[in-house]
PDB file of C-alpha atoms in Angstrom:
ATOM      1  CA  MET I   6       7.603  -6.893  -5.557  1.00  0.00           C
ATOM      2  CA  ARG I   7       8.525  -6.227  -1.821  1.00  0.00           C
ATOM      3  CA  ASN I   8       6.936  -8.369   0.962  1.00  0.00           C
ATOM      4  CA  ARG I   9       6.328  -5.035   2.684  1.00  0.00           C
ATOM      5  CA  THR I  10       4.173  -3.952   0.130  1.00  0.00           C
ATOM      6  CA  LEU I  11       2.152  -6.925   0.084  1.00  0.00           C
ATOM      7  CA  SER I  12       1.875  -6.934   3.804  1.00  0.00           C
ATOM      8  CA  LYS I  13       0.581  -3.090   3.577  1.00  0.00           C
ATOM      9  CA  ILE I  14      -2.305  -4.028   1.483  1.00  0.00           C
ATOM     10  CA  GLY I  15      -3.373  -7.289   3.136  1.00  0.00           C
ATOM     11  CA  THR I  16      -5.124  -9.971   1.453  1.00  0.00           C
ATOM     12  CA  GLN I  17      -8.031  -8.440  -0.305  1.00  0.00           C
ATOM     13  CA  LEU I  18      -6.690  -7.458  -3.685  1.00  0.00           C
ATOM     14  CA  LEU I  19      -9.747  -8.842  -5.602  1.00  0.00           C
ATOM     15  CA  ARG I  20     -12.307  -6.979  -3.861  1.00  0.00           C
ATOM     16  CA  LEU I  21     -14.846  -5.089  -6.065  1.00  0.00           C
ATOM     17  CA  ARG I  22     -13.941  -1.451  -6.806  1.00  0.00           C
ATOM     18  CA  HIS I  23     -15.874   1.528  -5.600  1.00  0.00           C
ATOM     19  CA  ASP I  24     -17.527   2.215  -9.010  1.00  0.00           C
ATOM     20  CA  SER I  25     -17.891  -1.611 -10.283  1.00  0.00           C
ATOM     21  CA  SER I  26     -21.508  -1.705  -9.521  1.00  0.00           C
ATOM     22  CA  HIS I  27     -22.698   0.001 -12.541  1.00  0.00           C
ATOM     23  CA  SER I  28     -19.850  -0.956 -14.962  1.00  0.00           C
ATOM     24  CA  SER I  29     -17.922  -3.942 -14.380  1.00  0.00           C
ATOM     25  CA  GLN I  30     -20.732  -6.474 -13.950  1.00  0.00           C
ATOM     26  CA  ASP I  31     -21.231  -5.880 -17.799  1.00  0.00           C
ATOM     27  CA  ARG I  32     -17.803  -7.067 -18.580  1.00  0.00           C
ATOM     28  CA  ALA I  33     -18.354 -10.784 -19.120  1.00  0.00           C
ATOM     29  CA  THR I  34     -15.274 -13.281 -19.045  1.00  0.00           C
ATOM     30  CA  PRO I  35     -14.457 -13.710 -22.923  1.00  0.00           C
ATOM     31  CA  ALA I  36     -15.462 -16.836 -24.463  1.00  0.00           C
ATOM     32  CA  ASP I  37     -11.779 -17.810 -25.308  1.00  0.00           C
ATOM     33  CA  TYR I  38     -10.390 -17.179 -21.772  1.00  0.00           C
ATOM     34  CA  GLY I  39     -10.415 -20.162 -19.560  1.00  0.00           C
ATOM     35  CA  LEU I  40      -8.181 -22.624 -17.365  1.00  0.00           C
ATOM     36  CA  ASP I  41      -6.978 -25.820 -18.464  1.00  0.00           C
ATOM     37  CA  HIS I  42      -8.609 -28.037 -15.723  1.00  0.00           C
ATOM     38  CA  ARG I  43      -5.761 -30.942 -15.978  1.00  0.00           C
ATOM     39  CA  GLN I  44      -3.092 -28.318 -15.474  1.00  0.00           C
ATOM     40  CA  VAL I  45      -4.997 -26.929 -12.428  1.00  0.00           C
ATOM     41  CA  ALA I  46      -5.309 -30.326 -10.820  1.00  0.00           C
ATOM     42  CA  GLU I  47      -1.748 -31.292 -11.407  1.00  0.00           C
ATOM     43  CA  PHE I  48      -0.670 -27.857 -10.070  1.00  0.00           C
ATOM     44  CA  VAL I  49      -2.546 -28.294  -6.856  1.00  0.00           C
ATOM     45  CA  VAL I  50      -1.067 -31.771  -6.220  1.00  0.00           C
ATOM     46  CA  GLY I  51       2.360 -30.541  -7.124  1.00  0.00           C
ATOM     47  CA  THR I  52       3.043 -32.864 -10.309  1.00  0.00           C
ATOM     48  CA  LEU I  53       2.807 -29.908 -12.901  1.00  0.00           C
ATOM     49  CA  ASP I  54       5.985 -29.301 -14.807  1.00  0.00           C
ATOM     50  CA  ALA I  55       7.737 -25.831 -15.045  1.00  0.00           C
ATOM     51  CA  GLU I  56       6.636 -25.014 -18.951  1.00  0.00           C
ATOM     52  CA  ALA I  57       2.954 -26.176 -17.866  1.00  0.00           C
ATOM     53  CA  GLU I  58       3.114 -24.157 -14.998  1.00  0.00           C
ATOM     54  CA  ALA I  59       4.011 -20.969 -16.897  1.00  0.00           C
ATOM     55  CA  ALA I  60       1.147 -21.278 -19.336  1.00  0.00           C
ATOM     56  CA  LEU I  61      -1.199 -21.768 -16.339  1.00  0.00           C
ATOM     57  CA  ALA I  62      -0.022 -18.512 -14.960  1.00  0.00           C
ATOM     58  CA  HIS I  63      -0.794 -16.678 -18.030  1.00  0.00           C
ATOM     59  CA  GLN I  64      -4.286 -18.163 -18.080  1.00  0.00           C
ATOM     60  CA  VAL I  65      -4.644 -16.853 -14.593  1.00  0.00           C
ATOM     61  CA  ALA I  66      -3.441 -13.514 -15.520  1.00  0.00           C
ATOM     62  CA  ARG I  67      -5.730 -12.961 -18.325  1.00  0.00           C
ATOM     63  CA  LEU I  68      -8.735 -14.155 -16.222  1.00  0.00           C
ATOM     64  CA  LEU I  69      -8.171 -11.985 -13.157  1.00  0.00           C
ATOM     65  CA  PRO I  70      -9.641  -8.554 -14.462  1.00  0.00           C
ATOM     66  CA  PHE I  71     -13.080 -10.752 -14.847  1.00  0.00           C
ATOM     67  CA  HIS I  72     -13.105 -12.049 -11.538  1.00  0.00           C
ATOM     68  CA  TRP I  73     -16.557 -11.055 -10.516  1.00  0.00           C
ATOM     69  CA  THR I  74     -18.003 -12.613 -13.882  1.00  0.00           C
ATOM     70  CA  TRP I  75     -16.262 -15.919 -13.838  1.00  0.00           C
ATOM     71  CA  PRO I  76     -18.140 -18.978 -15.221  1.00  0.00           C
ATOM     72  CA  THR I  77     -19.113 -21.466 -12.562  1.00  0.00           C
ATOM     73  CA  ARG I  78     -16.396 -23.796 -13.879  1.00  0.00           C
ATOM     74  CA  VAL I  79     -13.703 -21.100 -13.830  1.00  0.00           C
ATOM     75  CA  ALA I  80     -14.526 -20.142 -10.371  1.00  0.00           C
ATOM     76  CA  GLU I  81     -14.635 -23.572  -8.877  1.00  0.00           C
ATOM     77  CA  ALA I  82     -11.043 -24.235 -10.726  1.00  0.00           C
ATOM     78  CA  MET I  83      -9.704 -20.664  -9.372  1.00  0.00           C
ATOM     79  CA  SER I  84     -10.976 -21.523  -6.096  1.00  0.00           C
ATOM     80  CA  GLN I  85      -8.769 -24.581  -6.111  1.00  0.00           C
ATOM     81  CA  ILE I  86      -5.836 -22.620  -6.950  1.00  0.00           C
ATOM     82  CA  MET I  87      -6.432 -20.001  -4.129  1.00  0.00           C
ATOM     83  CA  ASP I  88      -7.068 -22.779  -1.801  1.00  0.00           C
ATOM     84  CA  HIS I  89      -3.458 -24.091  -2.768  1.00  0.00           C
ATOM     85  CA  PHE I  90      -1.940 -20.795  -2.047  1.00  0.00           C
ATOM     86  CA  GLY I  91      -3.937 -19.970   1.181  1.00  0.00           C
ATOM     87  CA  ASP I  92      -4.327 -16.305   0.470  1.00  0.00           C
ATOM     88  CA  GLN I  93      -4.183 -13.705  -2.552  1.00  0.00           C
ATOM     89  CA  ARG I  94      -1.074 -12.205  -1.659  1.00  0.00           C
ATOM     90  CA  GLU I  95       0.699 -15.777  -2.210  1.00  0.00           C
ATOM     91  CA  LEU I  96      -1.259 -15.961  -5.589  1.00  0.00           C
ATOM     92  CA  MET I  97       0.477 -12.711  -6.619  1.00  0.00           C
ATOM     93  CA  ALA I  98       3.669 -13.763  -5.593  1.00  0.00           C
ATOM     94  CA  TRP I  99       3.310 -16.877  -7.694  1.00  0.00           C
ATOM     95  CA  LEU I 100       2.462 -14.657 -10.742  1.00  0.00           C
ATOM     96  CA  ASP I 101       5.167 -12.570 -10.198  1.00  0.00           C
ATOM     97  CA  ARG I 102       7.675 -15.349 -10.557  1.00  0.00           C
ATOM     98  CA  HIS I 103       6.503 -15.692 -14.171  1.00  0.00           C
ATOM     99  CA  PRO I 104       7.887 -13.021 -16.588  1.00  0.00           C
ATOM    100  CA  GLY I 105       5.633 -11.271 -18.859  1.00  0.00           C
ATOM    101  CA  ARG I 106       1.808 -10.724 -18.346  1.00  0.00           C
ATOM    102  CA  PRO I 107       1.621 -12.671 -15.243  1.00  0.00           C
ATOM    103  CA  ARG I 108       4.356 -10.536 -13.417  1.00  0.00           C
ATOM    104  CA  LEU I 109       2.785  -7.449 -14.876  1.00  0.00           C
ATOM    105  CA  VAL I 110      -0.742  -8.119 -13.905  1.00  0.00           C
ATOM    106  CA  ALA I 111       0.506  -9.275 -10.335  1.00  0.00           C
ATOM    107  CA  ARG I 112       2.448  -5.871  -9.923  1.00  0.00           C
ATOM    108  CA  LEU I 113      -0.675  -3.879 -11.171  1.00  0.00           C
ATOM    109  CA  TYR I 114      -2.840  -5.551  -8.501  1.00  0.00           C
ATOM    110  CA  VAL I 115      -0.479  -4.897  -5.853  1.00  0.00           C
ATOM    111  CA  PHE I 116      -0.507  -1.085  -7.101  1.00  0.00           C
ATOM    112  CA  MET I 117      -4.304  -1.451  -7.181  1.00  0.00           C
ATOM    113  CA  GLY I 118      -4.338  -2.647  -3.541  1.00  0.00           C
ATOM    114  CA  LEU I 119      -2.314   0.138  -2.541  1.00  0.00           C
ATOM    115  CA  LEU I 120      -4.796   2.403  -4.168  1.00  0.00           C
ATOM    116  CA  ASP I 121      -7.381   0.962  -2.232  1.00  0.00           C
ATOM    117  CA  TRP I 122      -5.594   0.919   0.999  1.00  0.00           C
ATOM    118  CA  TYR I 123      -4.937   4.850   0.691  1.00  0.00           C
ATOM    119  CA  SER I 124      -8.049   5.785  -1.078  1.00  0.00           C
ATOM    120  CA  ALA I 125     -10.064   6.723   2.233  1.00  0.00           C
ATOM    121  CA  ALA I 126      -7.007   8.180   4.233  1.00  0.00           C
ATOM    122  CA  PRO I 127      -7.994  11.724   5.023  1.00  0.00           C
ATOM    123  CA  ALA I 128      -4.533  13.026   4.873  1.00  0.00           C
ATOM    124  CA  VAL I 129      -4.048  11.689   1.346  1.00  0.00           C
ATOM    125  CA  VAL I 130      -7.453  12.875   0.135  1.00  0.00           C
ATOM    126  CA  THR I 131      -6.887  16.214   1.452  1.00  0.00           C
ATOM    127  CA  ALA I 132      -3.348  16.675  -0.229  1.00  0.00           C
ATOM    128  CA  MET I 133      -4.633  15.517  -3.686  1.00  0.00           C
ATOM    129  CA  ARG I 134      -7.508  17.882  -3.154  1.00  0.00           C
ATOM    130  CA  GLU I 135      -5.113  20.636  -2.464  1.00  0.00           C
ATOM    131  CA  TYR I 136      -2.811  19.778  -5.392  1.00  0.00           C
ATOM    132  CA  ARG I 137      -5.797  19.906  -7.607  1.00  0.00           C
ATOM    133  CA  GLU I 138      -6.828  23.441  -6.477  1.00  0.00           C
ATOM    134  CA  ARG I 139      -3.517  24.494  -8.107  1.00  0.00           C
ATOM    135  CA  THR I 140      -3.176  21.978 -10.944  1.00  0.00           C
ATOM    136  CA  PRO I 141      -6.719  20.299 -11.708  1.00  0.00           C
ATOM    137  CA  TYR I 142      -5.488  17.394 -13.679  1.00  0.00           C
ATOM    138  CA  PRO I 143      -1.955  15.908 -12.880  1.00  0.00           C
ATOM    139  CA  PRO I 144       0.078  14.853 -15.911  1.00  0.00           C
ATOM    140  CA  GLY I 145      -1.494  11.785 -17.761  1.00  0.00           C
ATOM    141  CA  LEU I 146      -4.692  11.589 -15.473  1.00  0.00           C
ATOM    142  CA  LYS I 147      -7.158  14.070 -17.199  1.00  0.00           C
ATOM    143  CA  PRO I 148      -8.926  11.401 -19.079  1.00  0.00           C
ATOM    144  CA  TYR I 149      -9.426   9.420 -15.820  1.00  0.00           C
ATOM    145  CA  LEU I 150     -10.387  11.915 -13.145  1.00  0.00           C
ATOM    146  CA  VAL I 151     -13.597  13.733 -12.605  1.00  0.00           C
ATOM    147  CA  PRO I 152     -13.564  17.219 -11.313  1.00  0.00           C
ATOM    148  CA  ALA I 153     -14.226  16.336  -7.472  1.00  0.00           C
ATOM    149  CA  THR I 154     -11.587  14.576  -5.317  1.00  0.00           C
ATOM    150  CA  ASP I 155     -13.071  12.502  -2.456  1.00  0.00           C
ATOM    151  CA  ASP I 156     -12.438   9.073  -0.750  1.00  0.00           C
ATOM    152  CA  ALA I 157     -13.322   7.397  -3.974  1.00  0.00           C
ATOM    153  CA  THR I 158     -10.687   8.966  -6.423  1.00  0.00           C
ATOM    154  CA  LEU I 159      -8.047   6.578  -5.862  1.00  0.00           C
ATOM    155  CA  ALA I 160     -10.503   3.485  -5.911  1.00  0.00           C
ATOM    156  CA  SER I 161     -11.862   4.707  -9.079  1.00  0.00           C
ATOM    157  CA  ILE I 162      -8.464   4.623 -10.692  1.00  0.00           C
ATOM    158  CA  ALA I 163      -7.768   1.206  -9.445  1.00  0.00           C
ATOM    159  CA  PHE I 164     -10.937   0.166 -11.187  1.00  0.00           C
ATOM    160  CA  LYS I 165      -9.928   1.840 -14.252  1.00  0.00           C
ATOM    161  CA  VAL I 166      -6.349   0.162 -14.286  1.00  0.00           C
ATOM    162  CA  GLU I 167      -8.229  -3.111 -14.102  1.00  0.00           C
ATOM    163  CA  LYS I 168     -10.769  -2.264 -16.736  1.00  0.00           C
ATOM    164  CA  LEU I 169      -7.889  -1.577 -19.017  1.00  0.00           C
ATOM    165  CA  LEU I 170      -6.423  -4.859 -18.314  1.00  0.00           C
ATOM    166  CA  GLY I 171      -9.603  -6.685 -19.335  1.00  0.00           C
ATOM    167  CA  GLU I 172      -9.772  -4.891 -22.328  1.00  0.00           C
ATOM    168  CA  GLU I 173      -5.897  -5.813 -23.393  1.00  0.00           C
ATOM    169  CA  ARG I 174      -4.994  -2.243 -23.384  1.00  0.00           C
ATOM    170  CA  THR I 175      -2.061  -3.286 -21.123  1.00  0.00           C
ATOM    171  CA  ARG I 176       0.143  -0.360 -22.327  1.00  0.00           C
ATOM    172  CA  GLU I 177      -2.461   2.230 -20.991  1.00  0.00           C
ATOM    173  CA  ALA I 178      -2.862   0.375 -17.773  1.00  0.00           C
ATOM    174  CA  VAL I 179       0.677   0.780 -17.234  1.00  0.00           C
ATOM    175  CA  GLU I 180       0.776   4.439 -18.122  1.00  0.00           C
ATOM    176  CA  LEU I 181      -2.196   5.062 -15.827  1.00  0.00           C
ATOM    177  CA  ALA I 182      -0.593   3.471 -13.087  1.00  0.00           C
ATOM    178  CA  MET I 183       2.714   5.208 -13.518  1.00  0.00           C
ATOM    179  CA  ALA I 184       1.154   8.716 -13.605  1.00  0.00           C
ATOM    180  CA  THR I 185      -1.011   7.828 -10.755  1.00  0.00           C
ATOM    181  CA  ALA I 186       2.156   6.682  -8.547  1.00  0.00           C
ATOM    182  CA  ALA I 187       4.068   9.734  -9.623  1.00  0.00           C
ATOM    183  CA  TRP I 188       1.005  12.222  -8.464  1.00  0.00           C
ATOM    184  CA  LEU I 189       1.088  10.432  -5.262  1.00  0.00           C
ATOM    185  CA  GLN I 190       4.925  10.715  -4.738  1.00  0.00           C
ATOM    186  CA  GLN I 191       4.187  14.553  -5.604  1.00  0.00           C
ATOM    187  CA  ILE I 192       1.706  14.796  -2.648  1.00  0.00           C
ATOM    188  CA  ALA I 193       3.369  12.597  -0.238  1.00  0.00           C
ATOM    189  CA  PRO I 194       5.026  15.211   1.786  1.00  0.00           C
ATOM    190  CA  ARG I 195       2.044  17.188   2.340  1.00  0.00           C
ATOM    191  CA  ALA I 196       0.190  14.078   3.119  1.00  0.00           C
ATOM    192  CA  GLN I 197       2.980  13.013   5.712  1.00  0.00           C
ATOM    193  CA  GLU I 198       2.433  16.663   7.308  1.00  0.00           C
ATOM    194  CA  LEU I 199      -1.031  16.172   7.944  1.00  0.00           C
ATOM    195  CA  THR I 200      -0.697  12.608   9.160  1.00  0.00           C
ATOM    196  CA  PRO I 201       2.804  11.005  10.026  1.00  0.00           C
ATOM    197  CA  GLU I 202       1.257   7.538   9.609  1.00  0.00           C
ATOM    198  CA  VAL I 203       1.271   7.927   5.911  1.00  0.00           C
ATOM    199  CA  GLY I 204       4.875   8.663   5.778  1.00  0.00           C
ATOM    200  CA  ASP I 205       5.608   5.424   3.604  1.00  0.00           C
ATOM    201  CA  LEU I 206       3.466   6.635   0.659  1.00  0.00           C
ATOM    202  CA  ASP I 207       6.462   8.052  -1.090  1.00  0.00           C
ATOM    203  CA  GLU I 208       8.526   5.174  -0.929  1.00  0.00           C
ATOM    204  CA  LEU I 209       6.009   2.554  -1.709  1.00  0.00           C
ATOM    205  CA  MET I 210       4.685   4.462  -4.799  1.00  0.00           C
ATOM    206  CA  GLY I 211       8.571   4.847  -5.996  1.00  0.00           C
ATOM    207  CA  GLN I 212       8.763   1.038  -5.448  1.00  0.00           C
ATOM    208  CA  ALA I 213       5.689   0.520  -7.296  1.00  0.00           C
ATOM    209  CA  ARG I 214       6.850   2.449 -10.137  1.00  0.00           C
ATOM    210  CA  GLN I 215      10.049   0.518 -10.292  1.00  0.00           C
ATOM    211  CA  ASP I 216       8.339  -2.747 -10.191  1.00  0.00           C
ATOM    212  CA  ILE I 217       5.724  -2.077 -12.911  1.00  0.00           C
ATOM    213  CA  ARG I 218       8.445  -0.413 -15.263  1.00  0.00           C
ATOM    214  CA  ALA I 219      10.436  -3.556 -15.067  1.00  0.00           C
ATOM    215  CA  ALA I 220       7.772  -6.006 -15.507  1.00  0.00           C
ATOM    216  CA  ALA I 221       6.356  -3.805 -18.510  1.00  0.00           C
ATOM    217  CA  ALA I 222       9.738  -4.111 -20.156  1.00  0.00           C
ATOM    218  CA  ASP I 223       9.275  -7.882 -20.572  1.00  0.00           C
ATOM    219  CA  ILE I 224       5.952  -7.316 -22.403  1.00  0.00           C
TER     220      ILE I 224
END
């Protein structure tokens, strides 16, 4: 992942998605998902060995899609981990250092953050709407898009990527992310024409596709 990408989206990677109020709250954390509290305690004081740290990273990666329904004990342990890192960008950078699911989850969350960032950008919404007037459903996105295009469209896709991760449908989450990034690259020139400030959309989506593809190859 590129530091510039993390800087672009800020620290609010885990905020609730636009349509989470009617569905995410029903996705309780699975009973067999949790954290080894001894490992958490050792990690925050810097005494956890590399093998155990990798195991902890996998535990955290599995839990992230359920961040709004963590049991109290899990939430408290995650708070300790977050306090250790200072912000969510550093948490993602840590996960990214661990191959397999942690790295892929981190890169998908960075991508979701980008979708949230651009979701309400008027130039991006207009460019997406104009594209859909010619091609109602971009390749790979028909199952995930409603007919209307508005400032909730990209945030809704981000929510669906997260939902697929929570359901262990990892390959589908990757495919959805890749299809969305490809679509945004296609509309990027028009969005930049409307508002030059979104001129990095094509570059960021290209980097996201490269990062996600590389991480998915290790799964």
